[in-house]
Short mmCIF file of C-alpha atoms and ligand atoms in Angstrom, two decimals:
data_model
loop_
_atom_site.label_atom_id
_atom_site.label_comp_id
_atom_site.label_asym_id
_atom_site.label_seq_id
_atom_site.Cartn_x
_atom_site.Cartn_y
_atom_site.Cartn_z
CA MET A 1 0.06 -0.11 -0.06
CA LYS A 2 2.75 2.46 0.92
CA TYR A 3 4.60 1.47 -2.20
CA SER A 4 1.41 2.30 -4.49
CA ILE A 5 0.65 5.66 -2.57
CA SER A 6 4.40 6.69 -3.19
CA LEU A 7 4.24 5.69 -6.80
CA PHE A 8 0.95 7.60 -7.12
CA SER A 9 2.34 10.80 -5.57
CA LEU A 10 5.35 10.71 -7.89
CA LEU A 11 2.80 10.37 -10.93
CA LEU A 12 1.30 13.20 -9.78
CA ILE A 13 4.41 15.29 -9.81
CA ILE A 14 5.23 14.04 -13.25
CA SER A 15 1.65 15.12 -14.42
CA CYS A 16 1.98 18.63 -12.85
CA ALA A 17 5.44 19.05 -14.73
CA THR A 18 4.02 18.24 -17.97
CA PRO A 19 1.94 20.53 -20.07
CA VAL A 20 -1.52 19.30 -20.19
CA GLU A 21 -1.52 19.71 -24.04
CA GLU A 22 0.85 16.87 -24.30
CA LEU A 23 -1.25 14.45 -22.46
CA ASN A 24 -3.62 12.32 -24.39
CA THR A 25 -5.79 12.21 -21.38
CA SER A 26 -6.48 15.97 -21.74
CA VAL A 27 -9.04 14.89 -24.39
CA VAL A 28 -11.31 13.38 -21.96
CA ILE A 29 -14.52 15.17 -20.96
CA PRO A 30 -15.22 15.68 -18.15
CA GLU A 31 -11.90 16.62 -17.25
CA ILE A 32 -9.95 13.94 -14.97
CA ALA A 33 -8.82 14.78 -11.60
CA ASN A 34 -5.33 13.14 -11.55
CA THR A 35 -3.60 12.18 -14.27
CA SER A 36 -0.25 11.07 -16.09
CA SER A 37 0.68 10.02 -19.50
CA GLY A 38 3.94 8.40 -20.59
CA GLU A 39 5.87 9.78 -23.23
CA ASP A 40 6.48 6.22 -25.49
CA GLU A 41 4.08 4.84 -28.04
CA ILE A 42 2.45 1.47 -26.96
CA SER A 43 0.56 -0.68 -29.18
CA LEU A 44 -2.95 -1.38 -28.78
CA ALA A 45 -4.37 -5.05 -28.73
CA LYS A 46 -7.93 -5.48 -30.00
CA GLU A 47 -8.53 -8.80 -28.31
CA TRP A 48 -8.93 -8.24 -24.47
CA VAL A 49 -9.28 -11.01 -22.10
CA THR A 50 -10.38 -10.58 -18.58
CA VAL A 51 -10.49 -12.47 -15.53
CA ALA A 52 -12.72 -10.39 -13.12
CA PRO A 53 -14.44 -12.52 -10.49
CA ASP A 54 -15.87 -9.27 -8.55
CA ILE A 55 -17.48 -7.94 -11.49
CA SER A 56 -20.77 -9.20 -12.53
CA ASP A 57 -21.35 -10.71 -16.21
CA ARG A 58 -24.27 -7.79 -16.54
CA LEU A 59 -21.73 -5.34 -16.38
CA LEU A 60 -18.94 -7.11 -18.64
CA GLU A 61 -21.92 -7.27 -21.16
CA THR A 62 -22.35 -3.79 -21.20
CA LEU A 63 -18.98 -2.84 -21.11
CA ALA A 64 -18.28 -5.07 -24.15
CA SER A 65 -21.32 -3.71 -25.92
CA GLN A 66 -19.66 -0.07 -25.71
CA VAL A 67 -16.64 -0.79 -27.39
CA THR A 68 -17.70 -3.03 -30.37
CA GLU A 69 -17.97 -0.03 -32.51
CA LEU A 70 -14.10 0.27 -32.02
CA GLY A 71 -13.50 -3.37 -33.00
CA ILE A 72 -12.71 -4.35 -29.75
CA GLU A 73 -13.54 -7.83 -28.37
CA ILE A 74 -13.81 -8.91 -24.98
CA SER A 75 -13.79 -12.67 -23.71
CA LYS A 76 -13.68 -13.69 -20.09
CA LYS A 77 -11.60 -16.46 -18.48
CA GLU A 78 -12.49 -18.06 -15.12
CA GLU A 79 -8.71 -17.97 -13.87
CA GLY A 80 -5.31 -17.06 -14.90
CA SER A 81 -4.32 -13.67 -16.02
CA GLY A 82 -5.57 -11.49 -18.97
CA ASN A 83 -4.71 -8.00 -20.27
CA LEU A 84 -7.89 -6.24 -18.75
CA ILE A 85 -8.04 -6.44 -15.14
CA LEU A 86 -11.21 -5.15 -13.28
CA ASN A 87 -11.10 -4.65 -9.63
CA LEU A 88 -13.39 -3.25 -6.66
CA ASP A 89 -11.89 -1.39 -3.98
CA ASP A 90 -14.35 -0.40 -1.43
CA THR A 91 -12.03 2.14 0.09
CA LEU A 92 -12.53 4.32 -2.86
CA ASP A 93 -15.76 6.24 -3.06
CA ALA A 94 -18.42 4.30 -5.03
CA GLU A 95 -18.25 6.19 -8.21
CA SER A 96 -14.42 6.71 -7.99
CA TYR A 97 -11.95 4.81 -10.18
CA ARG A 98 -8.32 4.33 -11.11
CA LEU A 99 -7.43 3.54 -14.61
CA GLY A 100 -4.04 2.39 -15.88
CA VAL A 101 -2.90 1.73 -19.42
CA SER A 102 0.42 0.15 -20.02
CA GLU A 103 2.03 -2.12 -22.72
CA GLU A 104 0.96 -5.16 -20.77
CA HIS A 105 -2.52 -4.47 -19.66
CA ILE A 106 -5.48 -2.10 -19.08
CA GLU A 107 -6.18 -2.10 -15.32
CA ILE A 108 -9.42 -0.35 -13.90
CA THR A 109 -10.26 -0.09 -10.02
CA GLY A 110 -13.50 1.23 -9.22
CA GLY A 111 -14.98 1.97 -5.85
CA SER A 112 -18.19 0.16 -7.04
CA GLU A 113 -19.28 -1.17 -10.37
CA ALA A 114 -20.28 2.51 -11.14
CA GLY A 115 -16.54 3.55 -10.81
CA VAL A 116 -15.78 0.72 -13.25
CA PHE A 117 -18.17 1.80 -15.47
CA TYR A 118 -17.14 5.58 -15.36
CA ALA A 119 -13.49 4.29 -15.85
CA TRP A 120 -14.76 2.69 -19.00
CA GLN A 121 -16.35 6.00 -20.23
CA THR A 122 -13.01 7.49 -19.66
CA LEU A 123 -11.12 4.50 -21.77
CA ARG A 124 -13.73 4.80 -24.65
CA GLN A 125 -12.87 8.42 -25.07
CA LEU A 126 -9.01 7.38 -25.19
CA LEU A 127 -9.78 4.84 -27.70
CA TYR A 128 -11.64 7.41 -29.95
CA ASN A 129 -8.64 9.62 -29.72
CA HIS A 130 -6.56 6.75 -30.82
CA LEU A 131 -8.42 4.93 -33.19
CA TRP A 132 -10.42 7.75 -34.84
CA SER A 133 -8.36 10.84 -34.25
CA GLU A 134 -5.03 8.72 -34.90
CA GLU A 135 -3.26 10.01 -31.84
CA THR A 136 -0.44 7.59 -30.47
CA TRP A 137 -1.73 4.97 -27.68
CA ARG A 138 0.25 5.86 -24.64
CA ALA A 139 0.67 4.59 -21.11
CA VAL A 140 -1.63 6.57 -18.61
CA ASP A 141 -2.17 6.33 -15.06
CA LEU A 142 -5.22 8.30 -13.60
CA SER A 143 -7.67 8.51 -10.74
CA ASP A 144 -10.84 10.34 -10.67
CA THR A 145 -13.86 11.24 -8.85
CA ALA A 146 -17.06 12.99 -9.07
CA LYS A 147 -17.80 16.34 -7.84
CA TYR A 148 -21.86 15.99 -7.68
CA ILE A 149 -23.81 12.97 -6.67
CA TYR A 150 -26.52 14.23 -9.13
CA ARG A 151 -25.40 14.63 -12.60
CA GLY A 152 -28.72 14.94 -14.63
CA TYR A 153 -30.17 15.23 -18.00
CA MET A 154 -34.01 15.89 -18.58
CA LEU A 155 -35.95 14.77 -21.48
CA ASP A 156 -39.47 16.16 -21.89
CA VAL A 157 -41.47 13.35 -23.73
CA SER A 158 -44.80 15.21 -23.07
CA ARG A 159 -44.78 18.01 -25.52
CA HIS A 160 -43.61 15.31 -28.25
CA PHE A 161 -43.55 11.66 -27.20
CA PHE A 162 -40.39 9.81 -27.96
CA ASN A 163 -40.40 6.05 -27.68
CA VAL A 164 -38.44 3.33 -25.74
CA GLU A 165 -36.00 3.00 -28.81
CA THR A 166 -35.32 6.88 -28.81
CA ILE A 167 -34.93 7.32 -25.04
CA LYS A 168 -32.48 4.25 -25.23
CA SER A 169 -30.43 5.91 -27.66
CA VAL A 170 -30.49 8.92 -25.48
CA ILE A 171 -29.37 7.08 -22.64
CA ASP A 172 -26.50 5.68 -24.62
CA GLN A 173 -25.40 8.59 -25.59
CA ILE A 174 -25.40 10.75 -22.24
CA SER A 175 -23.75 7.75 -20.71
CA LEU A 176 -20.43 8.55 -22.47
CA TYR A 177 -20.23 11.90 -20.19
CA LYS A 178 -20.80 10.26 -16.77
CA ILE A 179 -24.31 11.43 -16.49
CA ASN A 180 -26.20 9.41 -13.76
CA HIS A 181 -29.82 10.60 -13.77
CA LEU A 182 -32.24 10.71 -16.61
CA HIS A 183 -35.09 13.00 -15.52
CA LEU A 184 -38.42 12.01 -17.70
CA HIS A 185 -40.91 14.88 -17.64
CA LEU A 186 -43.86 12.61 -17.94
CA SER A 187 -46.94 14.74 -17.90
CA ASP A 188 -47.71 18.27 -19.03
CA ASP A 189 -50.64 20.06 -20.84
CA GLN A 190 -49.88 18.24 -24.16
CA GLY A 191 -49.67 14.60 -22.99
CA TRP A 192 -49.68 12.12 -20.30
CA ARG A 193 -47.08 9.66 -21.08
CA ILE A 194 -46.75 7.06 -18.48
CA GLU A 195 -49.56 4.34 -17.98
CA ILE A 196 -51.47 4.44 -14.48
CA LYS A 197 -53.69 1.48 -14.14
CA SER A 198 -55.96 2.93 -11.65
CA TRP A 199 -56.56 6.03 -14.12
CA PRO A 200 -56.46 4.38 -17.63
CA GLU A 201 -57.81 7.59 -19.41
CA LEU A 202 -54.72 9.45 -18.44
CA THR A 203 -53.11 7.80 -21.31
CA THR A 204 -55.75 6.33 -23.71
CA THR A 205 -57.26 9.95 -23.84
CA GLY A 206 -54.49 12.24 -22.33
CA GLY A 207 -51.66 10.48 -24.33
CA ALA A 208 -53.36 10.51 -27.78
CA THR A 209 -51.92 13.75 -29.18
CA GLU A 210 -48.88 16.17 -28.97
CA VAL A 211 -47.58 19.31 -30.13
CA GLY A 212 -49.04 20.25 -33.68
CA GLY A 213 -51.79 17.74 -33.40
CA SER A 214 -49.91 14.59 -34.32
CA GLU A 215 -50.19 11.20 -32.95
CA GLY A 216 -48.88 11.08 -29.32
CA GLY A 217 -48.09 8.00 -27.28
CA TYR A 218 -47.07 6.61 -24.13
CA LEU A 219 -44.88 4.30 -21.99
CA THR A 220 -46.64 1.57 -20.70
CA GLN A 221 -45.39 0.25 -16.94
CA GLU A 222 -43.60 -2.49 -18.87
CA ASP A 223 -41.80 -0.06 -21.34
CA TYR A 224 -40.63 2.35 -18.24
CA LYS A 225 -39.37 -0.91 -16.37
CA GLU A 226 -37.47 -1.84 -19.58
CA LEU A 227 -36.27 1.89 -19.64
CA GLN A 228 -35.22 1.74 -16.10
CA ARG A 229 -33.35 -1.64 -16.42
CA TYR A 230 -31.56 -0.26 -19.56
CA ALA A 231 -30.65 2.82 -17.73
CA GLN A 232 -29.55 1.07 -14.60
CA GLU A 233 -26.91 -1.06 -16.46
CA ARG A 234 -25.43 2.19 -17.63
CA PHE A 235 -25.67 3.63 -14.00
CA ILE A 236 -28.33 6.00 -14.80
CA THR A 237 -31.32 6.52 -12.30
CA ILE A 238 -34.51 7.37 -13.84
CA VAL A 239 -36.32 10.31 -12.05
CA PRO A 240 -39.92 10.38 -13.17
CA GLU A 241 -41.89 13.74 -13.11
CA ILE A 242 -45.55 14.18 -12.92
CA ASP A 243 -46.00 17.98 -13.04
CA ILE A 244 -48.63 19.39 -10.91
CA PRO A 245 -50.80 21.40 -10.16
CA GLY A 246 -50.42 23.39 -13.37
CA HIS A 247 -49.16 21.85 -16.41
CA THR A 248 -52.24 19.36 -15.98
CA ASN A 249 -54.44 19.68 -19.13
CA ALA A 250 -53.85 16.45 -20.31
CA ALA A 251 -55.20 15.02 -17.01
CA LEU A 252 -57.96 17.47 -17.03
CA ALA A 253 -59.03 16.48 -20.55
CA SER A 254 -59.09 12.83 -19.69
CA TYR A 255 -61.32 13.05 -16.29
CA ALA A 256 -64.09 15.59 -16.10
CA GLU A 257 -64.37 15.13 -12.42
CA LEU A 258 -60.77 16.74 -12.05
CA ASN A 259 -62.10 20.00 -13.00
CA CYS A 260 -63.27 22.45 -10.72
CA ASP A 261 -66.44 22.94 -12.98
CA GLY A 262 -66.90 19.16 -13.74
CA LYS A 263 -66.10 19.47 -17.30
CA ALA A 264 -63.46 17.85 -19.12
CA THR A 265 -61.21 20.31 -21.10
CA GLU A 266 -60.23 19.81 -24.77
CA LEU A 267 -56.82 18.27 -25.71
CA TYR A 268 -54.11 20.91 -26.09
CA THR A 269 -51.41 21.01 -28.87
CA GLY A 270 -50.33 24.29 -28.78
CA ILE A 271 -47.05 25.50 -26.58
CA GLU A 272 -48.57 28.07 -24.30
CA VAL A 273 -47.94 27.71 -20.46
CA GLY A 274 -49.50 28.46 -17.32
CA PHE A 275 -53.34 27.88 -18.13
CA SER A 276 -54.23 24.79 -16.21
CA THR A 277 -54.68 23.69 -12.62
CA LEU A 278 -55.96 20.76 -10.67
CA CYS A 279 -58.71 21.79 -8.55
CA ALA A 280 -57.83 22.28 -4.75
CA GLU A 281 -61.20 22.17 -3.21
CA LYS A 282 -62.38 18.54 -4.72
CA GLU A 283 -61.54 15.48 -2.64
CA VAL A 284 -60.97 13.62 -5.85
CA THR A 285 -57.96 15.45 -6.62
CA TYR A 286 -56.17 14.18 -3.51
CA THR A 287 -57.41 10.72 -4.47
CA PHE A 288 -55.74 11.20 -7.92
CA LEU A 289 -52.43 12.53 -6.55
CA SER A 290 -52.46 9.49 -3.91
CA ASP A 291 -53.09 6.95 -6.72
CA VAL A 292 -50.54 8.38 -9.30
CA PHE A 293 -47.85 8.73 -6.89
CA THR A 294 -48.36 5.54 -5.42
CA GLU A 295 -48.11 3.54 -8.72
CA LEU A 296 -45.14 5.61 -9.65
CA ALA A 297 -43.31 5.00 -6.46
CA GLU A 298 -43.92 1.25 -6.91
CA LEU A 299 -42.49 1.22 -10.40
CA THR A 300 -39.40 3.52 -9.69
CA GLU A 301 -36.51 1.92 -8.40
CA GLY A 302 -34.72 5.39 -7.58
CA PRO A 303 -34.94 7.38 -4.62
CA TYR A 304 -36.69 10.61 -6.30
CA LEU A 305 -40.31 11.52 -7.56
CA HIS A 306 -40.47 14.91 -9.20
CA ILE A 307 -43.76 16.66 -8.40
CA GLY A 308 -43.09 19.74 -10.91
CA GLY A 309 -44.66 22.63 -9.18
CA ASP A 310 -43.63 25.18 -11.94
CA GLU A 311 -45.71 28.11 -13.61
CA SER A 312 -49.07 27.29 -11.97
CA HIS A 313 -50.22 30.85 -13.05
CA VAL A 314 -53.93 30.09 -12.53
CA THR A 315 -53.63 28.40 -9.02
CA SER A 316 -54.27 30.70 -6.17
CA ASP A 317 -51.23 30.74 -3.70
CA GLU A 318 -53.48 29.03 -0.85
CA ASP A 319 -54.50 26.48 -3.46
CA TYR A 320 -50.95 25.88 -4.56
CA VAL A 321 -49.48 25.54 -1.00
CA LYS A 322 -52.40 22.90 -0.54
CA ILE A 323 -51.83 20.68 -3.47
CA VAL A 324 -48.03 20.83 -3.23
CA ASP A 325 -47.89 20.21 0.38
CA PHE A 326 -50.07 17.22 -0.21
CA ALA A 327 -47.76 15.84 -2.80
CA LEU A 328 -44.64 16.32 -0.81
CA GLU A 329 -46.01 14.55 2.15
CA LYS A 330 -47.48 11.86 -0.07
CA VAL A 331 -44.03 11.19 -1.78
CA ILE A 332 -42.10 11.23 1.46
CA ALA A 333 -44.74 8.66 2.96
CA LEU A 334 -43.88 6.57 -0.27
CA GLY A 335 -40.56 6.44 1.03
CA LYS A 336 -39.27 8.58 -2.03
CA THR A 337 -37.47 11.84 -1.92
CA PRO A 338 -39.57 14.78 -3.55
CA ILE A 339 -38.12 17.19 -6.30
CA GLY A 340 -39.84 19.98 -7.62
CA TRP A 341 -38.87 23.04 -9.59
CA ASP A 342 -38.11 26.30 -7.68
CA GLU A 343 -41.48 27.59 -6.98
CA ILE A 344 -41.87 24.65 -4.62
CA ALA A 345 -40.15 26.68 -1.99
CA ASN A 346 -43.37 28.84 -1.53
CA ALA A 347 -45.11 25.67 -0.10
CA ASN A 348 -43.98 23.81 2.93
CA LEU A 349 -40.56 22.57 1.65
CA ASP A 350 -38.20 21.31 4.08
CA GLU A 351 -34.88 19.43 4.34
CA ARG A 352 -36.62 16.39 3.18
CA GLY A 353 -37.11 17.73 -0.30
CA ILE A 354 -35.10 19.07 -3.06
CA SER A 355 -35.69 22.39 -5.25
CA GLN A 356 -34.65 22.32 -8.54
CA TYR A 357 -33.38 26.11 -9.48
CA TRP A 358 -34.60 26.96 -13.17
CA ALA A 359 -35.53 30.60 -12.94
CA SER A 360 -35.79 32.28 -9.85
CA SER A 361 -32.88 32.71 -7.36
CA GLU A 362 -35.22 34.33 -4.85
CA ASN A 363 -37.29 30.97 -4.69
CA THR A 364 -33.94 29.21 -4.56
CA SER A 365 -32.55 31.12 -1.48
CA LEU A 366 -36.00 30.44 0.10
CA ALA A 367 -35.44 26.89 -0.27
CA ALA A 368 -32.15 26.97 1.13
CA SER A 369 -33.22 28.90 4.09
CA LYS A 370 -35.74 26.24 4.52
CA LYS A 371 -32.68 23.48 4.55
CA ALA A 372 -33.81 21.88 1.37
CA SER A 373 -31.35 20.65 -1.17
CA VAL A 374 -30.72 21.99 -4.60
CA ILE A 375 -30.45 20.85 -8.12
CA ILE A 376 -29.01 23.62 -10.37
CA SER A 377 -30.64 23.95 -13.69
CA PRO A 378 -30.41 27.64 -14.64
CA ALA A 379 -32.37 28.12 -18.02
CA ALA A 380 -29.91 30.64 -19.12
CA HIS A 381 -27.06 28.30 -18.95
CA ALA A 382 -28.34 24.89 -18.84
CA TYR A 383 -31.65 24.54 -20.88
CA LEU A 384 -30.47 22.60 -24.02
CA ASP A 385 -33.91 23.68 -25.64
CA MET A 386 -32.55 27.26 -25.76
CA GLN A 387 -31.46 28.17 -29.44
CA TYR A 388 -27.75 28.54 -30.19
CA ASP A 389 -28.43 31.77 -31.88
CA SER A 390 -30.92 33.43 -33.93
CA LEU A 391 -30.28 31.01 -37.08
CA THR A 392 -31.13 27.87 -35.04
CA PRO A 393 -33.63 25.98 -36.76
CA LEU A 394 -34.93 24.22 -33.68
CA GLY A 395 -35.66 25.40 -30.04
CA LEU A 396 -36.94 28.56 -28.29
CA HIS A 397 -35.06 31.59 -26.85
CA TRP A 398 -37.14 32.89 -23.80
CA ALA A 399 -34.11 32.86 -21.61
CA GLY A 400 -31.97 33.89 -24.44
CA TYR A 401 -29.68 32.36 -26.83
CA LEU A 402 -27.39 29.92 -25.46
CA PRO A 403 -24.32 29.40 -27.41
CA VAL A 404 -21.82 26.42 -26.47
CA LYS A 405 -19.53 28.86 -24.85
CA LYS A 406 -22.28 30.29 -22.25
CA SER A 407 -23.38 26.62 -21.38
CA TYR A 408 -19.96 25.78 -20.34
CA ASP A 409 -18.50 29.01 -18.79
CA TRP A 410 -20.53 29.49 -15.62
CA ASN A 411 -20.24 28.51 -11.95
CA PRO A 412 -23.20 26.83 -10.09
CA GLU A 413 -21.85 27.81 -6.69
CA THR A 414 -22.25 31.70 -7.42
CA LEU A 415 -25.55 32.00 -9.28
CA VAL A 416 -27.65 32.06 -5.97
CA GLU A 417 -26.91 34.44 -3.13
CA GLU A 418 -27.32 32.90 0.19
CA LEU A 419 -26.98 29.28 -1.22
CA ASP A 420 -24.42 27.41 0.74
CA PRO A 421 -22.41 25.23 -2.11
CA GLU A 422 -22.88 22.30 0.34
CA GLN A 423 -26.83 22.26 -0.38
CA ILE A 424 -26.11 21.85 -4.02
CA ILE A 425 -26.33 18.03 -4.91
CA GLY A 426 -25.88 18.30 -8.60
CA ILE A 427 -26.43 19.65 -11.88
CA GLU A 428 -29.25 19.23 -14.55
CA ALA A 429 -29.43 19.96 -18.30
CA PRO A 430 -33.15 19.63 -19.13
CA LEU A 431 -34.33 19.53 -22.85
CA TRP A 432 -37.77 20.52 -23.44
CA SER A 433 -39.37 19.50 -26.53
CA GLU A 434 -42.19 21.96 -27.81
CA THR A 435 -40.09 21.93 -31.24
CA LEU A 436 -38.26 18.66 -31.19
CA GLU A 437 -39.82 15.68 -33.14
CA ASN A 438 -37.37 12.94 -33.32
CA LEU A 439 -34.05 11.65 -32.11
CA GLN A 440 -32.22 13.77 -34.71
CA ASP A 441 -33.63 16.98 -33.23
CA ILE A 442 -32.71 15.98 -29.72
CA GLU A 443 -29.17 15.30 -30.50
CA TYR A 444 -29.08 18.65 -32.23
CA MET A 445 -29.71 20.46 -29.23
CA THR A 446 -27.89 18.25 -26.88
CA PHE A 447 -24.51 18.19 -28.46
CA PRO A 448 -22.34 19.87 -28.03
CA ARG A 449 -23.58 21.49 -25.15
CA LEU A 450 -24.34 18.37 -22.99
CA PRO A 451 -20.40 17.37 -22.47
CA GLY A 452 -19.79 21.12 -21.08
CA LEU A 453 -22.53 20.82 -18.39
CA ALA A 454 -21.29 17.18 -17.58
CA GLU A 455 -17.79 18.45 -16.86
CA ILE A 456 -19.38 21.07 -14.46
CA ALA A 457 -21.37 18.39 -12.80
CA TRP A 458 -18.52 15.68 -12.57
CA SER A 459 -15.19 17.60 -12.65
CA THR A 460 -13.64 18.29 -9.18
CA LYS A 461 -11.02 20.88 -11.09
CA ASP A 462 -12.29 24.63 -10.62
CA ARG A 463 -10.34 26.37 -12.96
CA ARG A 464 -12.04 26.16 -16.50
CA SER A 465 -10.47 27.65 -19.66
CA TRP A 466 -12.87 27.98 -22.56
CA GLU A 467 -10.10 28.20 -25.02
CA ALA A 468 -8.57 24.84 -23.79
CA TYR A 469 -11.87 23.27 -23.62
CA LYS A 470 -13.12 24.37 -26.99
CA GLN A 471 -10.09 22.49 -28.86
CA ILE A 472 -11.06 19.31 -26.77
CA LEU A 473 -14.62 19.79 -27.59
CA GLU A 474 -13.60 19.89 -31.54
CA ARG A 475 -12.45 16.61 -31.21
CA HIS A 476 -15.72 15.30 -29.79
CA ILE A 477 -17.75 16.76 -32.22
CA GLU A 478 -15.43 14.77 -34.92
CA TRP A 479 -16.37 11.57 -33.03
CA PHE A 480 -20.18 12.58 -32.93
CA GLU A 481 -19.84 12.77 -36.56
CA LYS A 482 -18.26 9.31 -36.81
CA LYS A 483 -21.07 8.03 -34.53
CA GLY A 484 -23.77 9.39 -36.99
CA ILE A 485 -24.72 11.85 -33.96
CA ASN A 486 -26.51 14.94 -35.41
CA THR A 487 -24.40 17.73 -33.92
CA TYR A 488 -24.35 21.59 -34.03
CA LYS A 489 -20.83 22.66 -34.75
CA SER A 490 -20.06 26.13 -34.25
CA LEU A 491 -18.10 27.03 -31.08
CA GLU A 492 -18.00 30.59 -31.77
C1 ACM B 501 -39.87 25.11 -16.47
O1 ACM B 501 -39.10 25.58 -17.39
N1 ACM B 501 -41.01 25.59 -16.59
C2 ACM B 501 -39.38 24.49 -15.27
#
């Protein structure tokens, strides 16, 4: 142990003395905590043999599936030695890892299987760099650890519906950047997208259409479980959102009794917000919320349920507090942690809940004063549906244009006054889908901004240089093109 610590310190000293431009590890996004790289060229074998008694076959299959595009094949031996060594070391944090590449072997040690998986994402990028950008394959030794426990991406499947296959593609793409939460915005005015067996009309009626009036769709509970399994294999936790008390027209169109006047609304296919509300004075509202959150909690393996709470412009303050308080307590009683958009600070939020900052630093300061944890998703820096500039054919710009530099060059710890950085559990990059109809549209708004947001969420390095990052990102853009990902290309 002593030997390995002193060797590690030596490597650190070497790494500090070597200009970062010379290291092939500098191409990795998010930036790695500690790294050193040898000078000499080594050769890359494409058949990897592993003996990994601590690693599940399921993980090995996932890892193997992520390098087939590079022509690398992995086989497993029961005993002896191999050129791919995968270890667990529970003295490391669960998501931390060490990665060493030498002429003889590749060795990965994770604090848990998640750490092994994140080492793999680093390795994949080194492989793209070698095989696709034709850089020398050199020995490296590095160790890495996550800054935030919550590194999120949100997909709005309500304004336009995206099916299981599309969502799986998104999961694959975001996993390369060590994102570990996928927030699914499952209900809104334009569509209810998750099957709730006790309220079947929510999907059969409320899921029938989408923005623009074309056919909608929804995830069955089996689809949701399948997505959860697929995401979990990539160490991504699904965070389901049912947005209440506003953004509820799809539910109000499905069940007349949820409306204060007892009349079902029309399905909505436009993109206005803030016109719908659940009815605080009706008992059935609370039965509905209770049934929906109970089914969702039973389905959901992760710890969080998102209750929305944003833009309830036609709900009185008193009604808002009554409905949101009910939802907060219900979710907690179901054994889950509630998350809501920053407006939920105006209800009786406390240290058991999480506020997601998107628009109001005032609301976020209020949440912080109530001891809630905070996820940082400022629309002006992190909303992936904001147009890059005035010529962007997709997206909106109500929070301003969001060029790639602006999505990278900001500090989550200084945006909100009176927020102790210790209260921040992470960053999320939301993608709203009013203008997005398919995977290619999703990709165009996500890439290349997501890698920078993932770096803010993962990297423990606080000094960031846009000029240096931009050169690295250009290389990732080349890789996206090789992968057939539809990428926006201007970094100016
Ligand atoms: C939001 O963008 N309405 C949370």
